[in-house]
Amino acid sequence: MSLVAEVYRVFQIILGIILSVFILYVLIAYSGGYSGVQQSLDRATIIKNFLTDSRSVYFTGNAINFTDFGAFDFSACEVDWRQEPHIVCVTEDEEIRSESMLIPIFFNTDSEVVITRDYVDFGWWRFYYITATSRKRILFNPLETDDEVWEFMVDVVEHLPDTYGFSPKTTYGFCDGMERIENLCSGSLCEQREFSSLLTRSRSGMTFSLCTTDMNREHRLIVISRDCAPGMSDRGICITPMTNGAGKIVFLDTGAEYTFTNMADITAAVIGRTDQDMFRRTEGENFLSLNKKLFFRMMGLAAEEMAERSSLILSNLPAGSEQCITGYSDFRDSMEIITQILKLDLEDEPIAQTLATELDNAGVLWQYLINNGCEHAR
Amino acid sequence: MGVSMPGSGWLKGQSNIIEYIFMTLFVIIMIVVLIVFISWFQYSQIGMRGGNLQTERAEFLMNYMINSPYLVIENSMLDDSKLTSLLFMDDYCDRMDGIFGTGWSLEIDLLTSEEGCYGNCTLESYPCCGSWTFCKNRRDFNKTRSYVIPVNVFRKMSDHVELASMKVTLYAK
């Protein structure tokens, strides 16, 4: 009898082991699959939260910190601007696509970023854009230092991120040959406001040679020269100051050249990482292309709408308001010209200059309408 | 004779095994039920989440529209001349989709009008009109839900402000 009991006991143990292993296998397999799905959901939620926060900053202008990127590795995320712009993160195991961005956002995906808003003001229209930046140390390397270049540099700085009161900081300085000159503000790094003030106080007379110093991931080099050419250096960007409203940006690491027509283009080029995608384009190039796409799309609709609006107002203005009649008529014509120019190839520098000239003209005409009481000042 | 019958120990062992098997089966069934319950719970959460996403999208659209330079003269103040001129541009709906995304329609109706102007806005009826409807013909979409908020409308030609309602309707295929 004790032998029988022992046999049954052994049978119990063996059956118990088999069933335990089976149950454990089912639970681990289910948990593993569930965990993978949950991680993907969390990543998609973080990207969605980022878009929501960016839109909030877009509407209000109030900068905020965003730290959710620290939960996972988002270094594979980039902007896909080729069709309807959106954020895409591609890894070996998954691909996450966000909804359409709808607004221009130039972003880094480090663990902590500051989301800020800036704009380009044309008077009759403002183009807002969002930057989400991690720790940045922007170094200016102006190879010419006459008044025109210096004023251009001031304009560039005023459209780069202002992280005053927030962290991580974007700071500004110079590079001269092998030397980084960054502690210019009472012995500390300069933020945007301080650096801008410094530039307006310290006019030309300084000279700089091409930057050759070591730089880390936080640094961004901006060379300013009338003779930007691929191959002059292997990092950073080179900007040819605007002539008649258009200039050139050269990405020195890839040799790619682009025409720019507004300061948002430069901001886009500066914010992006220098890593290259499968098309051998840097993130800065992708942001620049995104900005151009959205800028010209939004401006096209705005110009056409303002032309229609001017016609509508003209047909309802009472006789006697001659100044408004003349003003709206000229403004409508200017908007129609801009609408036509926007249908051309704006990478062509003469066409970009024509657009810039007409935009300046439109700004003057809009101010005329405000000065004569036909429109309210913003 | 010569055959040994199973004793009480044998029967007891057998009942122990059967009891053990039943217990194990019961545990397996409980685990399966738990997995099914968690899956059902996740599925129902997805349904609720879909509703939340629609609400978030509506909030975003309303915020965007009330601050959009295509519709307003200044933040939170719609401009009747911009609303009217936008309505009569070629392909305005497709072009607004490029700004606001797809799957929506917008209706703005004056609630009060000093001049008594309430009808649909056309190029002929402007400025004495008080109703604007954008992208109403979304035939490929099923209507989902609508959201209404009060807004101000600046009357460009008479230079005063009137109260209106803005209704955003979201659609999904």
CSV table of N, CA, C and O in Angstrom, one decimal, chain B residues 45-89:
chain,number,residue,atom,x,y,z
B,45,GLN,N,-11.9,50.0,-23.3
B,45,GLN,CA,-11.1,51.2,-23.1
B,45,GLN,C,-10.8,51.9,-24.4
B,45,GLN,O,-10.8,53.1,-24.5
B,46,ILE,N,-10.5,51.0,-25.4
B,46,ILE,CA,-10.2,51.6,-26.8
B,46,ILE,C,-11.5,52.4,-27.3
B,46,ILE,O,-11.3,53.5,-27.8
B,47,GLY,N,-12.7,51.8,-27.1
B,47,GLY,CA,-13.9,52.5,-27.5
B,47,GLY,C,-14.0,53.8,-26.8
B,47,GLY,O,-14.3,54.9,-27.4
B,48,MET,N,-13.8,53.9,-25.5
B,48,MET,CA,-13.9,55.1,-24.7
B,48,MET,C,-12.8,56.1,-25.1
B,48,MET,O,-13.1,57.3,-25.2
B,49,ARG,N,-11.6,55.5,-25.4
B,49,ARG,CA,-10.5,56.4,-25.8
B,49,ARG,C,-10.8,57.1,-27.1
B,49,ARG,O,-10.5,58.2,-27.4
B,50,GLY,N,-11.5,56.3,-28.0
B,50,GLY,CA,-11.9,56.9,-29.3
B,50,GLY,C,-12.8,58.2,-29.1
B,50,GLY,O,-12.6,59.2,-29.7
B,51,GLY,N,-13.7,58.1,-28.1
B,51,GLY,CA,-14.6,59.2,-27.8
B,51,GLY,C,-13.8,60.4,-27.2
B,51,GLY,O,-14.0,61.5,-27.6
B,52,ASN,N,-12.8,60.1,-26.4
B,52,ASN,CA,-11.9,61.1,-25.8
B,52,ASN,C,-11.1,61.8,-26.9
B,52,ASN,O,-10.9,63.0,-26.9
B,53,LEU,N,-10.6,61.0,-27.9
B,53,LEU,CA,-9.9,61.6,-29.0
B,53,LEU,C,-10.7,62.6,-29.8
B,53,LEU,O,-10.2,63.6,-30.2
B,54,GLN,N,-12.0,62.2,-30.0
B,54,GLN,CA,-12.9,63.1,-30.8
B,54,GLN,C,-13.0,64.4,-30.0
B,54,GLN,O,-13.0,65.5,-30.6
B,55,THR,N,-13.2,64.3,-28.7
B,55,THR,CA,-13.4,65.5,-27.9
B,55,THR,C,-12.1,66.4,-27.9
B,55,THR,O,-12.2,67.6,-28.1
B,56,GLU,N,-11.0,65.7,-27.8
B,56,GLU,CA,-9.7,66.5,-27.9
B,56,GLU,C,-9.6,67.2,-29.3
B,56,GLU,O,-9.1,68.3,-29.4
B,57,ARG,N,-9.9,66.4,-30.3
B,57,ARG,CA,-9.8,67.0,-31.7
B,57,ARG,C,-10.7,68.2,-31.8
B,57,ARG,O,-10.4,69.2,-32.4
B,58,ALA,N,-11.9,68.1,-31.3
B,58,ALA,CA,-12.9,69.2,-31.3
B,58,ALA,C,-12.4,70.4,-30.6
B,58,ALA,O,-12.4,71.5,-31.1
B,59,GLU,N,-11.8,70.2,-29.4
B,59,GLU,CA,-11.2,71.3,-28.6
B,59,GLU,C,-10.1,72.0,-29.4
B,59,GLU,O,-10.0,73.2,-29.5
B,60,PHE,N,-9.2,71.1,-30.0
B,60,PHE,CA,-8.1,71.7,-30.8
B,60,PHE,C,-8.7,72.5,-32.0
B,60,PHE,O,-8.2,73.6,-32.2
B,61,LEU,N,-9.7,72.0,-32.7
B,61,LEU,CA,-10.2,72.7,-33.9
B,61,LEU,C,-10.8,74.0,-33.4
B,61,LEU,O,-10.6,75.0,-34.1
B,62,MET,N,-11.6,74.0,-32.4
B,62,MET,CA,-12.2,75.2,-31.9
B,62,MET,C,-11.2,76.3,-31.5
B,62,MET,O,-11.3,77.4,-31.9
B,63,ASN,N,-10.2,75.8,-30.8
B,63,ASN,CA,-9.1,76.7,-30.4
B,63,ASN,C,-8.3,77.3,-31.6
B,63,ASN,O,-8.0,78.5,-31.6
B,64,TYR,N,-8.1,76.4,-32.5
B,64,TYR,CA,-7.3,76.8,-33.7
B,64,TYR,C,-8.1,77.8,-34.5
B,64,TYR,O,-7.6,78.8,-35.0
B,65,MET,N,-9.4,77.5,-34.7
B,65,MET,CA,-10.2,78.4,-35.5
B,65,MET,C,-10.4,79.8,-34.9
B,65,MET,O,-10.4,80.8,-35.6
B,66,ILE,N,-10.6,79.8,-33.6
B,66,ILE,CA,-10.8,81.1,-32.9
B,66,ILE,C,-9.6,81.9,-32.8
B,66,ILE,O,-9.6,83.1,-32.4
B,67,ASN,N,-8.4,81.3,-33.1
B,67,ASN,CA,-7.2,82.0,-33.1
B,67,ASN,C,-6.5,82.1,-34.5
B,67,ASN,O,-5.4,82.6,-34.7
B,68,SER,N,-7.2,81.6,-35.5
B,68,SER,CA,-6.6,81.5,-36.9
B,68,SER,C,-6.7,82.8,-37.6
B,68,SER,O,-7.8,83.4,-37.7
B,69,PRO,N,-5.6,83.3,-38.2
B,69,PRO,CA,-5.6,84.6,-38.9
B,69,PRO,C,-6.5,84.5,-40.1
B,69,PRO,O,-6.9,85.5,-40.7
B,70,TYR,N,-7.0,83.3,-40.6
B,70,TYR,CA,-7.8,83.2,-41.7
B,70,TYR,C,-9.3,83.5,-41.4
B,70,TYR,O,-10.1,83.8,-42.3
B,71,LEU,N,-9.6,83.5,-40.1
B,71,LEU,CA,-11.0,83.7,-39.7
B,71,LEU,C,-11.1,85.0,-38.7
B,71,LEU,O,-12.2,85.5,-38.6
B,72,VAL,N,-10.0,85.4,-38.1
B,72,VAL,CA,-10.2,86.4,-37.0
B,72,VAL,C,-9.5,87.7,-37.4
B,72,VAL,O,-8.5,87.7,-38.2
B,73,ILE,N,-10.0,88.8,-36.8
B,73,ILE,CA,-9.3,90.0,-36.9
B,73,ILE,C,-8.3,90.2,-35.8
B,73,ILE,O,-7.2,90.8,-35.9
B,74,GLU,N,-8.6,89.6,-34.7
B,74,GLU,CA,-7.6,89.5,-33.5
B,74,GLU,C,-8.1,88.2,-32.8
B,74,GLU,O,-9.2,87.7,-33.0
B,75,ASN,N,-7.3,87.8,-31.8
B,75,ASN,CA,-7.6,86.5,-31.2
B,75,ASN,C,-9.0,86.5,-30.6
B,75,ASN,O,-9.4,87.5,-29.9
B,76,SER,N,-9.7,85.5,-30.8
B,76,SER,CA,-11.1,85.3,-30.3
B,76,SER,C,-12.1,86.3,-30.9
B,76,SER,O,-13.2,86.4,-30.3
B,77,MET,N,-11.8,86.9,-32.0
B,77,MET,CA,-12.8,87.9,-32.6
B,77,MET,C,-12.8,87.5,-34.1
B,77,MET,O,-11.9,87.9,-34.9
B,78,LEU,N,-13.9,86.9,-34.5
B,78,LEU,CA,-14.0,86.5,-35.9
B,78,LEU,C,-14.3,87.8,-36.7
B,78,LEU,O,-14.8,88.8,-36.2
B,79,ASP,N,-13.8,87.8,-38.0
B,79,ASP,CA,-14.0,88.9,-38.9
B,79,ASP,C,-15.0,88.5,-40.0
B,79,ASP,O,-14.7,87.6,-40.8
B,80,ASP,N,-16.1,89.2,-40.1
B,80,ASP,CA,-17.1,88.8,-41.1
B,80,ASP,C,-16.7,89.0,-42.5
B,80,ASP,O,-17.1,88.2,-43.4
B,81,SER,N,-15.8,89.9,-42.8
B,81,SER,CA,-15.3,90.0,-44.1
B,81,SER,C,-14.3,88.9,-44.5
B,81,SER,O,-14.4,88.4,-45.6
B,82,LYS,N,-13.6,88.4,-43.6
B,82,LYS,CA,-12.7,87.2,-43.8
B,82,LYS,C,-13.6,86.0,-44.0
B,82,LYS,O,-13.3,85.2,-44.9
B,83,LEU,N,-14.6,85.8,-43.2
B,83,LEU,CA,-15.4,84.6,-43.3
B,83,LEU,C,-16.1,84.6,-44.6
B,83,LEU,O,-16.2,83.6,-45.3
B,84,THR,N,-16.6,85.8,-45.1
B,84,THR,CA,-17.3,85.8,-46.3
B,84,THR,C,-16.4,85.6,-47.5
B,84,THR,O,-16.7,84.8,-48.4
B,85,SER,N,-15.2,86.2,-47.5
B,85,SER,CA,-14.3,86.1,-48.7
B,85,SER,C,-13.8,84.7,-48.7
B,85,SER,O,-13.6,84.1,-49.8
B,86,LEU,N,-13.5,84.1,-47.6
B,86,LEU,CA,-13.0,82.7,-47.6
B,86,LEU,C,-14.0,81.7,-48.2
B,86,LEU,O,-13.7,80.8,-49.0
B,87,LEU,N,-15.3,82.0,-47.9
B,87,LEU,CA,-16.4,81.1,-48.4
B,87,LEU,C,-16.5,81.1,-49.9
B,87,LEU,O,-16.9,80.1,-50.4
B,88,PHE,N,-16.0,82.1,-50.5
B,88,PHE,CA,-16.2,82.2,-52.0
B,88,PHE,C,-14.9,82.1,-52.8
B,88,PHE,O,-14.9,82.5,-53.9
B,89,MET,N,-13.9,81.6,-52.1
B,89,MET,CA,-12.7,81.3,-52.8
B,89,MET,C,-12.8,79.9,-53.5
B,89,MET,O,-13.5,79.0,-53.0
